[in-house]
Amino acid sequence: MLTSPSDKEALQCYSSQTPLSILLWFQNLGEMMTLGRNDAAISPSFIDGLTLEGPVGHAARKFAYLIRLPTDEHRIKVGMSWLAKSAIDSVASLQSTLTRVLSG
C-alpha cells in the first residue's frame, strides 16, 4: 500500500527497471534502522504508533529482512550466516570478559 508521495516516486523509479511480477510483491513495511551492533528500531507501517527498540527491534528487523528474501534457500543461507556471526561475537565477548576477570 503506497501511502506517501515518496513511496509512489520510489515505485515509479523502480518500476521502470523491474518486471511487473516483482512490483506486485512490493509492500511498505515501515521504517527500520540499526543502532549499533545489537540494537535497532522498527516502526511497522501497519500498526500506528508502535516502535520496537533495542534487542527486540533488532530481532524484528532481521525477521522482516528474512521473510522478504526471494527463496527459502536464500533465507537459510542468510539465517545461518547471522547465527554463525552471533556465535562468534558471543565467544569473543566471553573471552574478553574472562580475560578481564582473570587479569584482576
Short mmCIF file of N, CA, C and O in Angstrom, two decimals:
data_model
loop_
_atom_site.label_atom_id
_atom_site.label_comp_id
_atom_site.label_asym_id
_atom_site.label_seq_id
_atom_site.Cartn_x
_atom_site.Cartn_y
_atom_site.Cartn_z
N MET A 1 0.84 -1.16 0.00
CA MET A 1 0.00 0.00 0.00
C MET A 1 0.89 1.23 0.00
O MET A 1 1.71 1.40 0.89
N LEU A 2 0.74 2.08 -0.99
CA LEU A 2 1.55 3.29 -1.09
C LEU A 2 0.84 4.41 -0.35
O LEU A 2 -0.31 4.73 -0.64
N THR A 3 1.50 4.98 0.63
CA THR A 3 0.84 5.97 1.47
C THR A 3 1.40 7.37 1.33
O THR A 3 0.74 8.32 1.69
N SER A 4 2.58 7.51 0.82
CA SER A 4 3.17 8.84 0.73
C SER A 4 3.66 9.09 -0.69
O SER A 4 3.91 8.16 -1.45
N PRO A 5 3.83 10.36 -1.05
CA PRO A 5 4.35 10.68 -2.38
C PRO A 5 5.73 10.07 -2.63
O PRO A 5 6.04 9.63 -3.73
N SER A 6 6.57 9.99 -1.58
CA SER A 6 7.90 9.43 -1.77
C SER A 6 7.84 7.94 -2.08
O SER A 6 8.63 7.42 -2.86
N ASP A 7 6.85 7.23 -1.49
CA ASP A 7 6.66 5.82 -1.82
C ASP A 7 6.30 5.66 -3.28
O ASP A 7 6.81 4.78 -3.98
N LYS A 8 5.41 6.51 -3.76
CA LYS A 8 4.98 6.43 -5.15
C LYS A 8 6.12 6.76 -6.11
O LYS A 8 6.29 6.10 -7.13
N GLU A 9 6.92 7.76 -5.77
CA GLU A 9 8.06 8.11 -6.62
C GLU A 9 9.09 6.99 -6.65
O GLU A 9 9.63 6.67 -7.71
N ALA A 10 9.36 6.40 -5.49
CA ALA A 10 10.32 5.29 -5.44
C ALA A 10 9.83 4.13 -6.29
O ALA A 10 10.61 3.51 -7.02
N LEU A 11 8.54 3.84 -6.21
CA LEU A 11 7.99 2.74 -7.00
C LEU A 11 8.06 3.05 -8.49
O LEU A 11 8.36 2.17 -9.30
N GLN A 12 7.83 4.30 -8.89
CA GLN A 12 7.92 4.66 -10.30
C GLN A 12 9.34 4.48 -10.82
O GLN A 12 9.55 3.96 -11.91
N CYS A 13 10.34 4.90 -10.05
CA CYS A 13 11.74 4.72 -10.46
C CYS A 13 12.08 3.24 -10.55
O CYS A 13 12.71 2.78 -11.49
N TYR A 14 11.63 2.48 -9.57
CA TYR A 14 11.92 1.06 -9.52
C TYR A 14 11.21 0.33 -10.65
O TYR A 14 11.76 -0.56 -11.28
N SER A 15 9.97 0.73 -10.94
CA SER A 15 9.17 0.02 -11.93
C SER A 15 9.70 0.19 -13.35
O SER A 15 9.43 -0.63 -14.21
N SER A 16 10.44 1.25 -13.59
CA SER A 16 10.97 1.45 -14.93
C SER A 16 12.03 0.41 -15.28
O SER A 16 12.36 0.21 -16.43
N GLN A 17 12.55 -0.31 -14.26
CA GLN A 17 13.60 -1.29 -14.47
C GLN A 17 13.22 -2.69 -13.99
O GLN A 17 14.06 -3.58 -13.97
N THR A 18 11.97 -2.90 -13.57
CA THR A 18 11.59 -4.13 -12.90
C THR A 18 10.37 -4.76 -13.56
O THR A 18 9.42 -4.06 -13.91
N PRO A 19 10.35 -6.09 -13.70
CA PRO A 19 9.16 -6.77 -14.24
C PRO A 19 7.94 -6.59 -13.33
O PRO A 19 8.07 -6.41 -12.12
N LEU A 20 6.77 -6.68 -13.91
CA LEU A 20 5.53 -6.49 -13.18
C LEU A 20 5.37 -7.48 -12.03
O LEU A 20 4.87 -7.13 -10.97
N SER A 21 5.82 -8.71 -12.19
CA SER A 21 5.67 -9.72 -11.13
C SER A 21 6.37 -9.29 -9.85
O SER A 21 5.89 -9.55 -8.75
N ILE A 22 7.50 -8.60 -9.97
CA ILE A 22 8.21 -8.12 -8.79
C ILE A 22 7.46 -6.95 -8.17
O ILE A 22 7.37 -6.83 -6.95
N LEU A 23 6.90 -6.08 -9.00
CA LEU A 23 6.20 -4.91 -8.48
C LEU A 23 4.98 -5.28 -7.66
O LEU A 23 4.64 -4.61 -6.69
N LEU A 24 4.31 -6.35 -8.03
CA LEU A 24 3.13 -6.77 -7.27
C LEU A 24 3.51 -7.27 -5.88
O LEU A 24 2.67 -7.34 -5.00
N TRP A 25 4.76 -7.56 -5.67
CA TRP A 25 5.26 -8.06 -4.39
C TRP A 25 5.61 -6.92 -3.44
O TRP A 25 5.72 -7.11 -2.25
N PHE A 26 5.73 -5.69 -3.95
CA PHE A 26 6.14 -4.54 -3.14
C PHE A 26 5.10 -4.24 -2.06
O PHE A 26 3.92 -4.19 -2.33
N GLN A 27 5.58 -4.05 -0.85
CA GLN A 27 4.72 -3.64 0.24
C GLN A 27 5.56 -2.83 1.21
O GLN A 27 6.64 -3.25 1.62
N ASN A 28 5.08 -1.67 1.58
CA ASN A 28 5.78 -0.82 2.53
C ASN A 28 5.65 -1.43 3.92
O ASN A 28 4.55 -1.56 4.46
N LEU A 29 6.77 -1.82 4.51
CA LEU A 29 6.76 -2.44 5.84
C LEU A 29 6.97 -1.43 6.96
O LEU A 29 6.90 -1.78 8.12
N GLY A 30 7.29 -0.20 6.60
CA GLY A 30 7.55 0.82 7.62
C GLY A 30 9.00 1.22 7.59
O GLY A 30 9.69 1.07 6.59
N GLU A 31 9.47 1.73 8.72
CA GLU A 31 10.84 2.21 8.82
C GLU A 31 11.65 1.30 9.73
O GLU A 31 11.17 0.89 10.79
N MET A 32 12.89 1.00 9.31
CA MET A 32 13.77 0.16 10.10
C MET A 32 15.17 0.73 10.02
O MET A 32 15.60 1.19 8.96
N MET A 33 15.90 0.71 11.15
CA MET A 33 17.30 1.13 11.13
C MET A 33 18.05 0.46 12.27
O MET A 33 17.49 0.13 13.30
N THR A 34 19.34 0.24 12.02
CA THR A 34 20.19 -0.32 13.06
C THR A 34 20.73 0.80 13.93
O THR A 34 20.92 1.92 13.47
N LEU A 35 20.97 0.47 15.18
CA LEU A 35 21.50 1.44 16.14
C LEU A 35 22.68 0.82 16.86
O LEU A 35 22.69 0.68 18.07
N GLY A 36 23.68 0.42 16.12
CA GLY A 36 24.83 -0.25 16.71
C GLY A 36 24.82 -1.72 16.35
O GLY A 36 24.16 -2.15 15.41
N ARG A 37 25.56 -2.51 17.14
CA ARG A 37 25.70 -3.93 16.81
C ARG A 37 24.46 -4.77 17.04
O ARG A 37 24.09 -5.59 16.23
N ASN A 38 23.83 -4.58 18.18
CA ASN A 38 22.69 -5.44 18.54
C ASN A 38 21.44 -4.65 18.88
O ASN A 38 20.55 -5.16 19.58
N ASP A 39 21.37 -3.42 18.44
CA ASP A 39 20.20 -2.60 18.68
C ASP A 39 19.64 -2.11 17.36
O ASP A 39 20.37 -1.89 16.40
N ALA A 40 18.34 -1.95 17.33
CA ALA A 40 17.68 -1.43 16.13
C ALA A 40 16.36 -0.81 16.55
O ALA A 40 15.88 -1.00 17.67
N ALA A 41 15.77 -0.07 15.65
CA ALA A 41 14.44 0.49 15.85
C ALA A 41 13.62 0.15 14.61
O ALA A 41 14.11 0.23 13.49
N ILE A 42 12.39 -0.25 14.84
CA ILE A 42 11.50 -0.58 13.74
C ILE A 42 10.12 -0.01 14.06
O ILE A 42 9.63 -0.16 15.18
N SER A 43 9.54 0.68 13.10
CA SER A 43 8.19 1.23 13.21
C SER A 43 7.37 0.66 12.05
O SER A 43 7.43 1.19 10.94
N PRO A 44 6.63 -0.41 12.30
CA PRO A 44 5.86 -1.01 11.21
C PRO A 44 4.76 -0.08 10.71
O PRO A 44 4.12 0.61 11.50
N SER A 45 4.56 -0.05 9.40
CA SER A 45 3.56 0.84 8.82
C SER A 45 2.14 0.36 9.08
O SER A 45 1.20 1.14 9.02
N PHE A 46 1.96 -0.91 9.42
CA PHE A 46 0.62 -1.46 9.59
C PHE A 46 0.10 -1.36 11.03
O PHE A 46 -1.02 -1.74 11.30
N ILE A 47 0.93 -0.83 11.97
CA ILE A 47 0.49 -0.60 13.35
C ILE A 47 0.90 0.80 13.75
O ILE A 47 2.07 1.05 14.06
N ASP A 48 -0.03 1.73 13.72
CA ASP A 48 0.27 3.13 14.04
C ASP A 48 0.72 3.28 15.48
O ASP A 48 0.13 2.72 16.40
N GLY A 49 1.81 4.04 15.66
CA GLY A 49 2.29 4.37 17.00
C GLY A 49 3.19 3.34 17.64
O GLY A 49 3.72 3.58 18.72
N LEU A 50 3.40 2.19 17.03
CA LEU A 50 4.26 1.15 17.62
C LEU A 50 5.69 1.32 17.12
O LEU A 50 5.93 1.46 15.93
N THR A 51 6.62 1.33 18.05
CA THR A 51 8.04 1.33 17.73
C THR A 51 8.72 0.31 18.62
O THR A 51 8.58 0.35 19.83
N LEU A 52 9.43 -0.62 18.00
CA LEU A 52 10.20 -1.62 18.74
C LEU A 52 11.65 -1.17 18.73
O LEU A 52 12.20 -0.86 17.68
N GLU A 53 12.27 -1.15 19.89
CA GLU A 53 13.65 -0.68 20.01
C GLU A 53 14.50 -1.70 20.75
O GLU A 53 13.98 -2.58 21.42
N GLY A 54 15.81 -1.53 20.64
CA GLY A 54 16.76 -2.37 21.36
C GLY A 54 16.86 -3.75 20.75
O GLY A 54 16.67 -3.94 19.55
N PRO A 55 17.12 -4.76 21.59
CA PRO A 55 17.28 -6.13 21.08
C PRO A 55 16.00 -6.67 20.42
O PRO A 55 16.08 -7.41 19.45
N VAL A 56 14.83 -6.26 20.91
CA VAL A 56 13.57 -6.70 20.30
C VAL A 56 13.45 -6.10 18.90
O VAL A 56 13.08 -6.80 17.94
N GLY A 57 13.79 -4.83 18.74
CA GLY A 57 13.77 -4.19 17.44
C GLY A 57 14.78 -4.84 16.50
O GLY A 57 14.52 -5.00 15.31
N HIS A 58 15.94 -5.20 17.05
CA HIS A 58 16.99 -5.87 16.26
C HIS A 58 16.47 -7.20 15.70
O HIS A 58 16.63 -7.50 14.51
N ALA A 59 15.83 -8.00 16.56
CA ALA A 59 15.30 -9.29 16.13
C ALA A 59 14.16 -9.10 15.12
O ALA A 59 14.09 -9.81 14.11
N ALA A 60 13.29 -8.12 15.36
CA ALA A 60 12.17 -7.87 14.43
C ALA A 60 12.69 -7.41 13.07
O ALA A 60 12.16 -7.81 12.03
N ARG A 61 13.73 -6.59 13.06
CA ARG A 61 14.31 -6.11 11.81
C ARG A 61 14.90 -7.27 11.01
O ARG A 61 14.68 -7.40 9.81
N LYS A 62 15.63 -8.13 11.68
CA LYS A 62 16.22 -9.28 10.99
C LYS A 62 15.13 -10.22 10.46
O LYS A 62 15.22 -10.74 9.35
N PHE A 63 14.09 -10.43 11.25
CA PHE A 63 12.99 -11.28 10.82
C PHE A 63 12.31 -10.70 9.58
O PHE A 63 12.00 -11.41 8.63
N ALA A 64 12.09 -9.38 9.58
CA ALA A 64 11.46 -8.72 8.42
C ALA A 64 12.31 -8.91 7.17
O ALA A 64 11.79 -9.17 6.08
N TYR A 65 13.63 -8.78 7.32
CA TYR A 65 14.51 -8.98 6.16
C TYR A 65 14.48 -10.43 5.70
O TYR A 65 14.45 -10.71 4.50
N LEU A 66 14.48 -11.37 6.63
CA LEU A 66 14.46 -12.78 6.25
C LEU A 66 13.21 -13.15 5.47
O LEU A 66 13.29 -13.85 4.46
N ILE A 67 12.05 -12.69 5.93
CA ILE A 67 10.82 -13.09 5.25
C ILE A 67 10.68 -12.44 3.88
O ILE A 67 9.93 -12.93 3.03
N ARG A 68 11.42 -11.37 3.63
CA ARG A 68 11.36 -10.70 2.33
C ARG A 68 12.37 -11.24 1.32
O ARG A 68 12.35 -10.83 0.16
N LEU A 69 13.24 -12.15 1.73
CA LEU A 69 14.18 -12.74 0.78
C LEU A 69 13.43 -13.63 -0.21
O LEU A 69 12.40 -14.22 0.13
N PRO A 70 13.94 -13.74 -1.44
CA PRO A 70 13.16 -14.38 -2.50
C PRO A 70 12.97 -15.89 -2.40
O PRO A 70 11.95 -16.40 -2.84
N THR A 71 13.92 -16.63 -1.83
CA THR A 71 13.78 -18.10 -1.80
C THR A 71 14.09 -18.63 -0.41
O THR A 71 14.78 -17.99 0.39
N ASP A 72 13.58 -19.84 -0.15
CA ASP A 72 13.88 -20.49 1.13
C ASP A 72 15.38 -20.76 1.25
O ASP A 72 15.95 -20.64 2.34
N GLU A 73 16.01 -21.14 0.15
CA GLU A 73 17.46 -21.40 0.17
C GLU A 73 18.23 -20.15 0.60
O GLU A 73 19.14 -20.22 1.42
N HIS A 74 17.83 -19.01 0.07
CA HIS A 74 18.49 -17.76 0.43
C HIS A 74 18.24 -17.43 1.91
O HIS A 74 19.14 -16.99 2.62
N ARG A 75 17.01 -17.65 2.37
CA ARG A 75 16.68 -17.39 3.79
C ARG A 75 17.55 -18.25 4.71
O ARG A 75 18.05 -17.78 5.72
N ILE A 76 17.73 -19.52 4.34
CA ILE A 76 18.54 -20.43 5.16
C ILE A 76 19.99 -19.97 5.18
O ILE A 76 20.62 -19.92 6.25
N LYS A 77 20.54 -19.62 4.02
CA LYS A 77 21.93 -19.16 3.97
C LYS A 77 22.14 -17.91 4.81
O LYS A 77 23.11 -17.82 5.57
N VAL A 78 21.26 -16.94 4.67
CA VAL A 78 21.40 -15.70 5.42
C VAL A 78 21.19 -15.95 6.91
O VAL A 78 21.95 -15.46 7.75
N GLY A 79 20.18 -16.74 7.26
CA GLY A 79 19.93 -17.06 8.66
C GLY A 79 21.10 -17.78 9.31
O GLY A 79 21.49 -17.45 10.44
N MET A 80 21.68 -18.74 8.61
CA MET A 80 22.84 -19.45 9.14
C MET A 80 24.03 -18.51 9.29
O MET A 80 24.79 -18.60 10.27
N SER A 81 24.21 -17.61 8.36
CA SER A 81 25.29 -16.63 8.44
C SER A 81 25.12 -15.75 9.68
O SER A 81 26.07 -15.49 10.42
N TRP A 82 23.88 -15.29 9.91
CA TRP A 82 23.62 -14.46 11.09
C TRP A 82 23.86 -15.24 12.38
O TRP A 82 24.41 -14.71 13.35
N LEU A 83 23.44 -16.52 12.41
CA LEU A 83 23.65 -17.34 13.61
C LEU A 83 25.14 -17.56 13.87
O LEU A 83 25.60 -17.47 15.01
N ALA A 84 25.90 -17.84 12.81
CA ALA A 84 27.34 -18.04 12.96
C ALA A 84 28.01 -16.77 13.47
O ALA A 84 28.86 -16.82 14.37
N LYS A 85 27.63 -15.63 12.93
CA LYS A 85 28.22 -14.36 13.37
C LYS A 85 27.87 -14.09 14.83
O LYS A 85 28.72 -13.65 15.61
N SER A 86 26.63 -14.37 15.22
CA SER A 86 26.23 -14.17 16.61
C SER A 86 27.01 -15.09 17.55
O SER A 86 27.42 -14.67 18.64
N ALA A 87 27.24 -16.33 17.13
CA ALA A 87 28.01 -17.27 17.95
C ALA A 87 29.45 -16.79 18.11
O ALA A 87 30.00 -16.82 19.21
N ILE A 88 30.05 -16.34 17.03
CA ILE A 88 31.43 -15.84 17.09
C ILE A 88 31.52 -14.61 17.98
O ILE A 88 32.43 -14.49 18.80
N ASP A 89 30.56 -13.70 17.85
CA ASP A 89 30.55 -12.50 18.69
C ASP A 89 30.38 -12.86 20.17
O ASP A 89 31.00 -12.25 21.04
N SER A 90 29.55 -13.86 20.45
CA SER A 90 29.33 -14.28 21.84
C SER A 90 30.59 -14.89 22.43
O SER A 90 30.94 -14.61 23.58
N VAL A 91 31.28 -15.73 21.67
CA VAL A 91 32.53 -16.33 22.14
C VAL A 91 33.58 -15.25 22.38
O VAL A 91 34.29 -15.27 23.40
N ALA A 92 33.68 -14.29 21.48
CA ALA A 92 34.64 -13.21 21.64
C ALA A 92 34.33 -12.37 22.87
O ALA A 92 35.24 -11.97 23.62
N SER A 93 33.06 -12.12 23.12
CA SER A 93 32.65 -11.35 24.29
C SER A 93 32.97 -12.12 25.58
O SER A 93 33.47 -11.55 26.56
N LEU A 94 32.69 -13.42 25.58
CA LEU A 94 33.01 -14.26 26.74
C LEU A 94 34.51 -14.29 27.00
O LEU A 94 34.96 -14.17 28.14
N GLN A 95 35.28 -14.43 25.93
CA GLN A 95 36.73 -14.45 26.05
C GLN A 95 37.24 -13.13 26.63
O GLN A 95 38.10 -13.11 27.51
N SER A 96 36.71 -12.04 26.17
CA SER A 96 37.11 -10.72 26.67
C SER A 96 36.77 -10.56 28.14
O SER A 96 37.58 -10.07 28.94
N THR A 97 35.59 -11.01 28.52
CA THR A 97 35.17 -10.92 29.94
C THR A 97 36.05 -11.79 30.82
O THR A 97 36.48 -11.33 31.89
N LEU A 98 36.33 -13.00 30.39
CA LEU A 98 37.18 -13.90 31.18
C LEU A 98 38.60 -13.33 31.32
O LEU A 98 39.21 -13.43 32.40
N THR A 99 39.13 -12.74 30.27
CA THR A 99 40.45 -12.15 30.32
C THR A 99 40.49 -11.03 31.35
O THR A 99 41.44 -10.92 32.14
N ARG A 100 39.46 -10.18 31.36
CA ARG A 100 39.42 -9.07 32.34
C ARG A 100 39.30 -9.59 33.76
O ARG A 100 39.94 -9.08 34.67
N VAL A 101 38.46 -10.61 33.96
CA VAL A 101 38.27 -11.16 35.31
C VAL A 101 39.55 -11.82 35.82
O VAL A 101 39.96 -11.62 36.97
N LEU A 102 40.21 -12.59 34.97
CA LEU A 102 41.40 -13.32 35.40
C LEU A 102 42.61 -12.41 35.57
O LEU A 102 43.52 -12.72 36.37
N SER A 103 42.64 -11.30 34.84
CA SER A 103 43.79 -10.40 34.97
C SER A 103 43.65 -9.46 36.16
O SER A 103 44.58 -8.75 36.51
N GLY A 104 42.51 -9.48 36.79
CA GLY A 104 42.33 -8.75 38.02
C GLY A 104 41.80 -7.41 37.83
O GLY A 104 41.84 -6.44 38.38
#
